[in-house]
Structures are given as C-alpha cells and as structure tokens.
C-alpha cells in the first residue's frame, strides 16, 4: 500500500474495520457462536488500545511466527506492554519456532554471521546456508537472542471471518478496496439474509474447506488413487444447503476427474454419481461408454435432454447420443445438432509482436471505421448497467455482508427464478425507443466506479458508449441479454473480440491467428447470433512477410 493511500485512511482504519467485523458477527450470529468464540470476542474487547492494535496488525501479516524486533507501528506506543497484555489474555505466546521456520525468518546476513563470515564464501545462497545451519543443529533465532511470538485465537478468528464474509476468499482488504478503490453498492442486509442459519451448517462448510485443502495435497502426490479414495471415504452426504452443496460438488468433480486420469474408471464413475453438477454427467457418459455400458450411457444422454443443467451439457448429450447410436446400432430420440455456416474472412496484416486482435483492430480502423477490442467486457458491462437495480434488489438471502459485487445467487439458476417478474418487466421496458440508452447513461452517471461483478469501468469510454447506444439496435442487445440470463455463469464469456462501427452500423468480429479455432462457448454464441440475425463473423489473420 502506497504512502499516499495510507494517508487517505485514518490512523486506526484497520482497527475500526476489525471492530466492525466483530460487531457484525456478534449482532447477526451470536446464537451460532461457541463458548470459546464468545470468550475470544470478549477478550479482544477488553484489551487496551495498544494490545488490540497489535493483535489486528499481526492478523493482517503472514505468520504464524513474528520477530519482535521486526514489529514497528507508530500508533503502538508501548510494544512490550501490548505483548504482555496479549499474553495474559492468551491471545499471543512467546515461542521458539521450529528450525526450518526460524531460518526463514532470518536474513542471509544473519545466517552468515552465525556461521562465521570469514569461513563462508560470500556468494553462498540462502538455501545452502540452511543446510549448514541444520548441520550445526542450532536454532538461529535463539542463537541471535531474538524474541519470537505466535498469535493465538486464529481458529476462532477464522470462524468470525467466515461468518462475516460467507466465504474463504475475501479478507480485510475488502474494507480498503471499498474506501479507496471501488466502493461497494449500498444494499439492505436483513437478519433473514444471513449465510449460516445453524451451527451444523457452519461446521459442514468448515469440514468441506478442510477436505478441499487436503485434496490439493493428495492430488499432487497420489499416483494410484489410494489416497484419493481414503479422502472420499471422509466425504459427508451431499448437503441440502445450496452454498455448502456447491462446495461439495466442486470437490467431488475434482477428485473424480483425478481418479479418471489415474485410470481408476469404476471408482471415478461411482464418485461422479454423488453430484449432478456439470461436468459430472458428461464424464459419467464417457466412462460408461469406455466400460462398454452403451445402453446406460444412452439413457443418461436422454436424461440430460429432458433436464439439461446448461447448454454445453445438452449439446454434449445430443452429440454423444448420435455417436453411440452409430457405434452400437441403438436408436435414440434426441435432436440432431444442426449448425449454421459461420461467415469467415481472411485478412493480411503486417507481422507484429503485439496481440493479433490489436493488429486486426488496426486493420479495420484503416478502412474508415472505428474498431474496439472488447471481448467479454462490453456486453457484460451493458448488462450490468441495464439491470443494476435488479442485481442489487432486496431479495431474501441475496446479501449477507457489505462487500458483495453481486447477490449470493448471481451465478446460479436461482438468480432468474427469484427475480423473474422484475427481469421480464425490464426486458419489455428496454424494448421501447430510447429507454435502454437513457437507463444505461443514468446508471453510469449515478454509479460510476461502484463495484459490480459485470461492469468494467475502465473499458467504457464516452466514444465507445455513444457508438454502442446509437448504432446497436436495442432489440439486438435484448437478444444478447436474454441468452446471458439463461446461465450467467457460462453465458457471460465467449463473445467476439472486436466490435467495429461504420456508416452501415456495427459488426462483431472474432479474431483468429494461425492455428486458432473457435472454442465451444464461442461456437454457441455464434450460432445464437446467426439464428437471430446479428452481424457477426470470424476473421482469420495472416501475417504479411516483410
């Protein structure tokens, strides 16, 4: 963090943020906190100012061990007293860290001093110094007389953070982002919108997180599937809670895919059946086919056709059913995939070290038009601006803390279901002349810079927005929005690279260099564009020789 940034914050900004988190959790989740967690909260609150400042400062640093001679914060007036207060409240202890960790806390110069500088080559790497320290069987920090402390209460702190954020990937930096970078939208957080309703659910999410972390280690080391299967035996039943279920599904698919790679096909197949979340059923079909169970594979294709979870899964089922039918002679009732021919041009441009998309954009700029490299950002941003108030609408369970870029159900099927009437009304309104342009510009004026998971503020230049809103028919944007809304997780990528404007209107162009081809999600968008009459094409770029 730059000094200029820090100067824009109050001296105790980090402490204020931490206390806000504690208060929020105490107010919303007191009934879920264990006795230890409540006592942890009480101990923190009775600390003197320097004590809690030190604790919070250290929680924001990489630990678990901290050298006291490296702790220096201007606002902490008496470091020794702060340490003593934390020790007496069992929030910190003085320790002698294991030798390996102690070595990491030492500088190369300190290690050289311990070994006797005159006897050690000055060019010796720190990794080589570690070996020599280990050979002496000494703890370097003890030898240097450095006091080391370790924070306590981290298990309880983890619970508080999880209850506040509802996930493991956000942290206290969100407070600073809100103040200095991109403020978060203001929305209602009701007591009915809390992430966790029972202690059992909280413990289940923690258990799934721990299993996922262990899985990372197992997947890196297991070469025969035994360790993976041991981990599988520890899996709980699939949770009823949707958030916990998504964690479970991701873990199951990850473990099953690795079993598949290790040729443990029957074990992988059995594990895949624990979830329907894509690509589970696709992988099951491929494994059933590999194991000679063609009828079961075809039955699963037909089940997908009846209730597809996304378009990619449905397309796969139709394609593979046809393949199974041709291979085994079995008939099926799934539709045959028919695809329109995609318009394709070839241009020659001067060889460049830059991106091929930039070279193509420059080429079209030279044809008396305007061309922008936008890829997924343009239509996502237009969607975010057009549906801003609906995205942040007060829907039960949508918002559980102040730092969300969208509702909790944003990338699930529930997003549309829970807002169907609002969305359909908005699509109808946007079809009226001038309505979409006015809405986008009004929201842009009111919300510029506010965090929204769809909006790329840096892309939306005045020139680009004017061209888009003047030259793209609102009906075309509505067509795009409708497909995005079917599956916001998968249908917000795969858009063409370029948008070009000239006196005839606009054109979407996907740029491909030598050897490139359209990806599956791009193909789906192209088929949709062509079926609805939107101007789109692929351009193959060939480099001109100098």
XYZ file of C-alpha atoms in Angstrom:
546
model
C 0.000 0.000 0.000
C 1.492 3.349 -1.022
C 2.115 6.120 1.495
C -0.358 8.316 -0.395
C -3.048 5.659 0.002
C -2.340 5.219 3.711
C -2.559 8.985 4.236
C -6.124 8.900 2.924
C -7.077 6.466 5.687
C -7.486 7.221 9.379
C -4.696 6.045 11.676
C -6.859 3.296 13.143
C -8.628 2.333 9.901
C -7.626 -1.326 10.282
C -8.838 -1.424 13.896
C -12.147 0.237 13.034
C -12.668 -2.332 10.275
C -11.846 -5.224 12.580
C -14.236 -3.990 15.264
C -16.947 -3.561 12.619
C -16.481 -7.218 11.679
C -16.681 -8.328 15.322
C -19.821 -6.272 15.922
C -21.497 -7.511 12.741
C -20.887 -11.148 13.631
C -21.973 -10.646 17.241
C -25.193 -8.952 16.118
C -26.110 -11.438 13.385
C -24.658 -14.740 14.583
C -24.389 -14.650 18.366
C -26.671 -17.707 18.570
C -24.180 -19.720 16.476
C -21.013 -18.816 18.371
C -19.489 -21.398 20.688
C -18.457 -20.530 24.233
C -14.807 -20.324 23.112
C -15.690 -17.961 20.274
C -17.751 -15.713 22.523
C -14.897 -15.661 25.044
C -12.471 -14.788 22.220
C -14.636 -11.800 21.341
C -14.788 -10.699 24.980
C -11.007 -10.970 25.425
C -10.389 -8.817 22.369
C -12.801 -6.143 23.535
C -11.252 -5.764 26.986
C -7.746 -5.250 25.607
C -6.211 -1.782 25.920
C -5.825 0.136 22.668
C -2.207 -0.873 22.015
C -2.986 -4.526 22.682
C -5.825 -4.840 20.198
C -3.952 -2.702 17.659
C -1.045 -5.149 17.801
C -3.302 -8.191 17.533
C -5.115 -6.837 14.487
C -1.894 -5.701 12.819
C -0.410 -9.176 13.175
C -3.550 -10.907 11.873
C -3.055 -8.986 8.633
C 0.532 -10.237 8.251
C 1.814 -13.604 7.115
C 2.554 -15.749 10.158
C 2.329 -17.726 12.241
C 5.638 -16.536 13.750
C 6.697 -12.917 14.213
C 10.039 -11.474 15.302
C 9.511 -8.822 17.943
C 12.442 -6.795 16.622
C 10.621 -6.527 13.277
C 7.365 -5.215 14.751
C 7.216 -1.439 14.462
C 3.985 0.538 14.229
C 3.935 4.239 15.065
C 0.486 4.129 16.644
C 1.549 1.395 19.114
C 3.289 3.429 21.799
C 4.429 0.609 24.107
C 5.094 -2.626 22.229
C 6.317 -4.536 25.294
C 3.170 -3.693 27.245
C 0.986 -4.644 24.278
C 2.695 -8.022 24.061
C 2.223 -8.610 27.791
C -1.492 -7.794 27.576
C -1.938 -10.242 24.698
C -0.008 -12.907 26.595
C -2.106 -12.500 29.727
C -5.324 -12.821 27.711
C -3.960 -15.900 25.894
C -4.026 -14.198 22.502
C -0.278 -14.460 21.944
C 2.620 -16.527 23.247
C 6.404 -16.345 23.116
C 7.737 -19.382 21.251
C 10.844 -20.920 19.794
C 9.792 -21.781 16.241
C 10.986 -24.973 14.533
C 14.419 -24.615 12.954
C 13.134 -24.534 9.358
C 10.720 -21.689 10.134
C 13.368 -19.918 12.217
C 15.770 -19.984 9.273
C 13.093 -18.433 7.034
C 12.747 -15.565 9.496
C 16.474 -14.815 9.326
C 18.230 -12.732 6.715
C 21.143 -14.115 4.737
C 23.470 -11.732 6.566
C 22.315 -13.059 9.952
C 22.919 -16.638 8.863
C 26.386 -15.706 7.621
C 27.121 -14.116 10.992
C 26.127 -17.288 12.828
C 28.322 -19.427 10.619
C 31.318 -17.119 10.872
C 31.562 -14.799 7.901
C 35.270 -15.298 7.309
C 34.806 -19.046 6.777
C 31.815 -18.907 4.432
C 32.019 -17.864 0.765
C 30.164 -14.559 0.334
C 28.339 -15.880 -2.743
C 26.724 -18.750 -0.860
C 22.958 -18.910 -1.459
C 20.491 -18.848 1.418
C 19.368 -22.389 0.555
C 22.960 -23.576 1.032
C 23.213 -21.668 4.290
C 20.136 -23.538 5.530
C 21.953 -26.823 5.047
C 24.919 -25.618 7.106
C 22.679 -24.297 9.887
C 20.860 -27.640 10.031
C 24.194 -29.451 10.226
C 25.025 -27.464 13.364
C 21.674 -28.417 14.971
C 21.064 -24.894 16.271
C 18.039 -22.629 16.230
C 19.312 -19.420 14.620
C 16.799 -17.119 16.311
C 17.687 -18.499 19.726
C 21.379 -18.011 18.964
C 20.704 -14.435 17.833
C 18.729 -13.702 21.011
C 15.608 -12.712 19.056
C 12.213 -12.988 20.763
C 9.538 -14.603 18.594
C 5.794 -14.553 19.214
C 2.906 -16.535 17.790
C -0.719 -15.415 17.622
C -3.384 -17.455 19.377
C -7.119 -17.474 18.720
C -6.711 -17.937 14.964
C -9.230 -20.778 14.894
C -11.840 -18.501 16.438
C -10.843 -15.636 14.145
C -11.357 -17.907 11.143
C -14.925 -18.521 12.310
C -15.600 -14.794 12.642
C -14.252 -14.092 9.156
C -16.267 -16.924 7.635
C -19.456 -15.763 9.336
C -18.859 -12.207 8.120
C -17.861 -12.851 4.500
C -19.657 -16.159 3.981
C -16.608 -17.465 2.089
C -12.876 -18.068 2.436
C -11.544 -15.915 -0.409
C -12.429 -12.444 0.873
C -10.470 -10.784 3.660
C -9.945 -7.464 5.417
C -8.546 -5.843 2.257
C -12.168 -5.527 1.084
C -12.607 -2.676 3.570
C -9.719 -0.775 1.986
C -10.997 -1.530 -1.520
C -14.327 -0.029 -0.508
C -12.712 3.134 0.836
C -10.058 3.751 -1.798
C -10.501 1.731 -4.982
C -14.046 0.698 -5.879
C -16.794 1.360 -3.342
C -19.374 -1.374 -2.922
C -23.043 -0.789 -3.610
C -25.308 0.025 -0.673
C -27.997 -2.585 -0.145
C -30.171 -3.923 2.614
C -28.824 -6.729 4.797
C -31.652 -8.230 6.815
C -31.376 -10.755 9.603
C -33.133 -13.188 7.270
C -30.246 -12.878 4.785
C -27.558 -14.440 6.952
C -25.370 -17.061 5.300
C -25.494 -19.610 8.109
C -28.691 -20.500 9.936
C -27.350 -23.390 12.037
C -24.082 -24.306 13.698
C -24.275 -27.637 11.902
C -24.194 -25.878 8.541
C -21.229 -23.764 9.618
C -19.289 -26.828 10.765
C -20.116 -28.580 7.486
C -18.677 -25.738 5.403
C -15.517 -25.770 7.544
C -15.233 -29.521 7.098
C -15.617 -29.244 3.318
C -12.991 -26.498 3.235
C -10.532 -28.635 5.179
C -11.201 -31.590 2.864
C -10.623 -29.369 -0.166
C -7.288 -28.172 1.250
C -6.216 -31.738 1.950
C -7.329 -32.695 -1.551
C -4.835 -30.206 -3.006
C -2.005 -32.091 -1.291
C -3.393 -35.521 -2.195
C -3.924 -34.672 -5.863
C -0.329 -33.518 -6.163
C 1.148 -36.702 -4.673
C -1.216 -39.629 -5.310
C -0.264 -41.706 -8.346
C -2.530 -44.728 -7.877
C -5.758 -43.363 -6.392
C -5.413 -44.912 -2.917
C -5.059 -41.615 -1.049
C -7.900 -40.097 -3.036
C -10.205 -42.977 -2.136
C -9.252 -42.594 1.526
C -10.287 -38.955 1.304
C -13.514 -39.897 -0.498
C -14.484 -42.055 2.491
C -14.444 -38.916 4.644
C -16.883 -37.030 2.428
C -20.199 -36.182 4.089
C -23.521 -36.716 2.367
C -24.374 -34.016 -0.159
C -25.607 -31.023 1.874
C -29.119 -29.662 1.496
C -27.910 -26.069 1.835
C -27.195 -24.742 -1.674
C -23.936 -22.948 -0.788
C -22.487 -25.966 1.001
C -23.731 -28.216 -1.806
C -21.785 -26.195 -4.377
C -18.593 -26.720 -2.357
C -19.334 -30.432 -2.132
C -19.987 -30.702 -5.876
C -16.760 -28.935 -6.838
C -14.740 -31.220 -4.580
C -16.428 -34.391 -5.845
C -15.896 -33.478 -9.502
C -12.259 -32.591 -8.834
C -11.490 -35.869 -7.049
C -13.401 -37.970 -9.577
C -11.606 -36.348 -12.516
C -8.239 -37.201 -10.984
C -9.329 -40.813 -10.426
C -10.283 -40.873 -14.080
C -6.842 -39.627 -15.097
C -5.296 -42.371 -12.958
C -7.378 -44.991 -14.872
C -9.487 -45.791 -11.790
C -12.565 -45.706 -14.007
C -15.085 -47.581 -11.864
C -14.162 -45.609 -8.739
C -14.401 -42.359 -10.689
C -17.803 -43.344 -12.089
C -19.138 -44.165 -8.645
C -17.900 -40.856 -7.250
C -19.365 -38.812 -10.116
C -22.822 -40.149 -9.259
C -22.742 -38.176 -5.996
C -23.429 -34.933 -7.910
C -25.305 -33.716 -10.988
C -23.274 -30.530 -11.285
C -21.581 -30.324 -14.715
C -19.426 -31.884 -15.978
C -20.431 -34.870 -13.806
C -22.978 -36.421 -16.164
C -20.789 -35.867 -19.221
C -17.909 -37.663 -17.511
C -20.254 -40.471 -16.435
C -21.398 -40.968 -20.035
C -17.835 -41.094 -21.312
C -16.857 -43.607 -18.620
C -19.927 -45.796 -19.239
C -19.071 -45.842 -22.930
C -15.457 -46.739 -22.128
C -16.631 -49.573 -19.848
C -18.941 -50.940 -22.557
C -22.174 -49.850 -20.860
C -23.595 -48.224 -24.003
C -27.289 -48.517 -23.070
C -26.679 -46.877 -19.675
C -24.685 -44.139 -21.395
C -27.521 -43.503 -23.854
C -30.080 -43.467 -21.038
C -28.078 -40.758 -19.297
C -27.906 -38.750 -22.546
C -31.701 -38.909 -22.717
C -31.976 -37.854 -19.057
C -29.855 -34.790 -19.807
C -32.058 -33.908 -22.789
C -35.107 -33.940 -20.526
C -33.495 -31.740 -17.843
C -30.254 -30.118 -19.047
C -28.370 -28.079 -16.460
C -26.712 -25.917 -19.111
C -26.444 -25.666 -22.882
C -22.995 -27.237 -23.034
C -24.276 -30.353 -21.279
C -27.277 -30.568 -23.608
C -25.144 -30.214 -26.741
C -22.816 -32.916 -25.495
C -25.727 -35.294 -24.820
C -27.093 -34.814 -28.350
C -23.689 -35.240 -29.955
C -22.750 -38.305 -27.916
C -26.150 -39.966 -28.348
C -25.654 -39.800 -32.111
C -22.158 -41.222 -31.740
C -23.416 -44.071 -29.527
C -26.199 -44.821 -31.986
C -23.786 -45.047 -34.889
C -21.370 -47.211 -32.927
C -23.792 -49.640 -31.286
C -26.849 -49.544 -33.535
C -29.128 -48.311 -30.736
C -31.765 -45.752 -31.645
C -32.424 -42.533 -29.748
C -34.944 -39.705 -29.821
C -32.574 -36.805 -29.179
C -32.496 -33.974 -31.750
C -29.627 -33.922 -34.224
C -27.470 -30.820 -33.832
C -27.730 -28.570 -36.881
C -25.368 -25.643 -37.204
C -25.328 -22.628 -39.477
C -22.243 -21.881 -41.508
C -20.246 -19.145 -39.830
C -19.164 -16.256 -42.095
C -15.400 -16.228 -42.318
C -12.973 -13.729 -43.844
C -9.213 -13.638 -44.158
C -7.102 -10.510 -43.842
C -3.392 -9.981 -44.242
C -1.634 -7.636 -41.856
C 1.943 -6.672 -41.256
C 3.681 -9.022 -38.823
C 3.719 -7.639 -35.284
C 4.916 -8.683 -31.839
C 1.644 -7.425 -30.358
C -1.685 -9.210 -29.972
C -3.333 -10.461 -33.125
C -6.594 -8.794 -32.015
C -4.861 -5.391 -31.925
C -3.456 -5.958 -35.405
C -6.926 -6.796 -36.715
C -8.458 -3.773 -34.973
C -5.855 -1.505 -36.602
C -6.665 -3.067 -39.984
C -10.366 -2.239 -39.671
C -9.592 1.225 -38.344
C -7.796 1.787 -41.636
C -10.998 1.078 -43.552
C -12.562 4.374 -42.397
C -14.336 2.971 -39.381
C -13.916 2.672 -35.618
C -12.942 -0.617 -34.052
C -12.596 -1.591 -30.370
C -11.133 -4.657 -28.672
C -13.850 -5.509 -26.141
C -14.161 -9.329 -25.910
C -16.460 -10.196 -22.952
C -16.275 -6.835 -21.209
C -18.650 -4.796 -23.383
C -21.831 -6.842 -23.220
C -21.244 -7.810 -19.601
C -20.928 -4.119 -18.739
C -24.055 -3.188 -20.682
C -25.922 -5.968 -18.913
C -24.676 -4.817 -15.507
C -25.758 -1.238 -16.181
C -29.143 -2.199 -17.665
C -30.076 -4.498 -14.768
C -28.191 -2.733 -11.961
C -31.115 -2.214 -9.607
C -32.336 -5.779 -10.165
C -28.889 -7.239 -9.481
C -28.800 -5.386 -6.154
C -32.504 -5.779 -5.359
C -33.529 -6.725 -1.834
C -34.189 -10.436 -2.318
C -34.172 -12.758 0.733
C -30.748 -14.345 1.164
C -29.092 -12.258 -1.570
C -26.777 -10.125 0.573
C -25.136 -11.266 3.776
C -22.305 -8.713 4.193
C -21.468 -5.210 2.897
C -18.765 -6.199 0.399
C -20.525 -8.102 -2.370
C -20.164 -7.340 -6.079
C -23.458 -9.089 -6.662
C -26.001 -11.283 -4.860
C -25.100 -14.688 -3.472
C -27.218 -16.485 -6.087
C -25.848 -14.484 -9.037
C -24.286 -17.406 -10.891
C -26.961 -19.968 -10.090
C -30.309 -20.754 -11.678
C -31.992 -19.146 -8.677
C -30.981 -15.653 -9.813
C -33.525 -15.605 -12.638
C -36.146 -17.595 -10.727
C -36.050 -15.222 -7.734
C -36.328 -12.110 -9.961
C -38.321 -13.399 -12.931
C -41.028 -10.732 -12.848
C -38.549 -7.858 -12.427
C -36.365 -9.172 -15.257
C -39.235 -9.725 -17.700
C -40.586 -6.246 -16.961
C -37.148 -4.752 -17.559
C -36.712 -6.575 -20.877
C -40.090 -5.247 -22.014
C -39.183 -1.704 -20.990
C -35.778 -1.874 -22.702
C -37.544 -2.643 -25.983
C -39.023 0.863 -26.036
C -37.200 3.505 -28.150
C -34.538 5.353 -26.179
C -35.226 3.501 -22.915
C -32.082 1.363 -22.904
C -29.838 4.305 -23.775
C -31.377 6.510 -21.082
C -31.151 3.795 -18.441
C -27.519 2.957 -19.191
C -26.455 6.611 -19.166
C -28.382 7.377 -15.960
C -26.909 4.409 -14.103
C -23.468 5.263 -15.443
C -23.797 8.789 -14.087
C -25.002 7.637 -10.648
C -22.849 4.552 -10.108
C -19.559 5.199 -11.897
C -16.756 3.340 -10.107
C -19.041 1.290 -7.832
C -18.179 -2.422 -7.725
C -20.417 -4.599 -9.885
C -19.299 -8.053 -10.985
C -20.315 -7.347 -14.579
C -19.121 -3.791 -15.172
C -15.635 -2.986 -16.492
C -15.395 0.723 -15.758
C -12.046 1.145 -17.487
C -13.456 -0.021 -20.825
C -16.485 2.265 -21.022
C -15.126 5.314 -22.823
C -17.592 8.021 -23.840
C -16.889 7.342 -27.511
C -17.499 3.597 -27.276
C -20.714 4.026 -25.297
C -22.075 6.618 -27.728
C -21.398 4.364 -30.723
C -22.864 1.306 -28.998
C -26.021 3.034 -27.813
C -26.578 4.867 -31.111
C -25.739 2.101 -33.587
C -26.690 -1.213 -31.949
C -30.470 -1.708 -32.119
C -31.917 -2.164 -28.608
C -33.595 -5.322 -29.892
C -30.146 -6.829 -30.550
C -28.966 -6.032 -27.034
C -32.146 -7.519 -25.622
C -31.484 -10.711 -27.607
C -27.992 -10.889 -26.096
C -29.264 -10.207 -22.576
C -31.849 -12.987 -22.830
C -29.218 -15.622 -23.525
C -26.952 -14.288 -20.792
C -29.816 -14.559 -18.306
C -30.336 -18.238 -19.069
C -26.963 -19.048 -17.486
C -24.960 -16.123 -16.102
C -22.127 -18.427 -15.103
C -21.441 -19.832 -18.572
C -23.076 -17.347 -20.955
C -21.066 -14.286 -19.957
C -17.979 -15.422 -21.851
C -17.301 -16.398 -25.457
C -18.183 -13.039 -27.018
C -16.325 -11.872 -30.164
C -13.083 -9.953 -29.703
C -13.893 -6.817 -31.684
C -16.791 -4.508 -32.324
C -16.487 -2.323 -35.419
C -18.630 0.616 -36.493
C -19.078 2.289 -39.884
C -21.789 4.113 -41.826
C -23.768 0.860 -42.150
C -23.921 0.128 -38.416
C -21.923 -2.332 -36.335
C -20.257 -5.710 -36.714
C -18.925 -8.247 -34.205
C -15.684 -9.956 -35.174
C -13.856 -12.888 -33.629
C -10.162 -12.759 -34.499
C -8.178 -15.941 -35.024
C -4.488 -16.198 -35.658
C -2.806 -19.066 -37.499
C -3.881 -22.399 -35.994
C -6.617 -20.926 -33.775
C -10.209 -22.137 -33.856
C -13.465 -21.236 -32.142
C -13.924 -22.602 -28.639
C -17.169 -24.333 -27.651
C -18.625 -21.351 -25.795
C -17.744 -19.106 -28.753
C -19.448 -21.503 -31.174
C -22.621 -21.417 -29.104
C -22.687 -17.635 -29.177
C -22.047 -17.564 -32.939
C -24.894 -19.983 -33.623
C -27.167 -17.844 -31.456
C -26.104 -14.600 -33.152
C -26.668 -16.050 -36.622
C -30.033 -17.573 -35.688
C -31.181 -14.134 -34.509
C -29.746 -12.124 -37.388
C -26.937 -10.306 -35.585
C -23.953 -9.227 -37.743
C -21.066 -11.477 -36.751
C -18.118 -13.125 -38.453
C -14.769 -14.791 -37.909
C -11.638 -13.197 -39.315
C -8.505 -15.241 -39.845
C -5.356 -13.148 -39.682
C -2.396 -13.988 -41.877
C 0.929 -12.247 -41.362
C 2.457 -10.464 -44.328
C 6.111 -11.150 -44.868
C 8.322 -8.082 -44.767
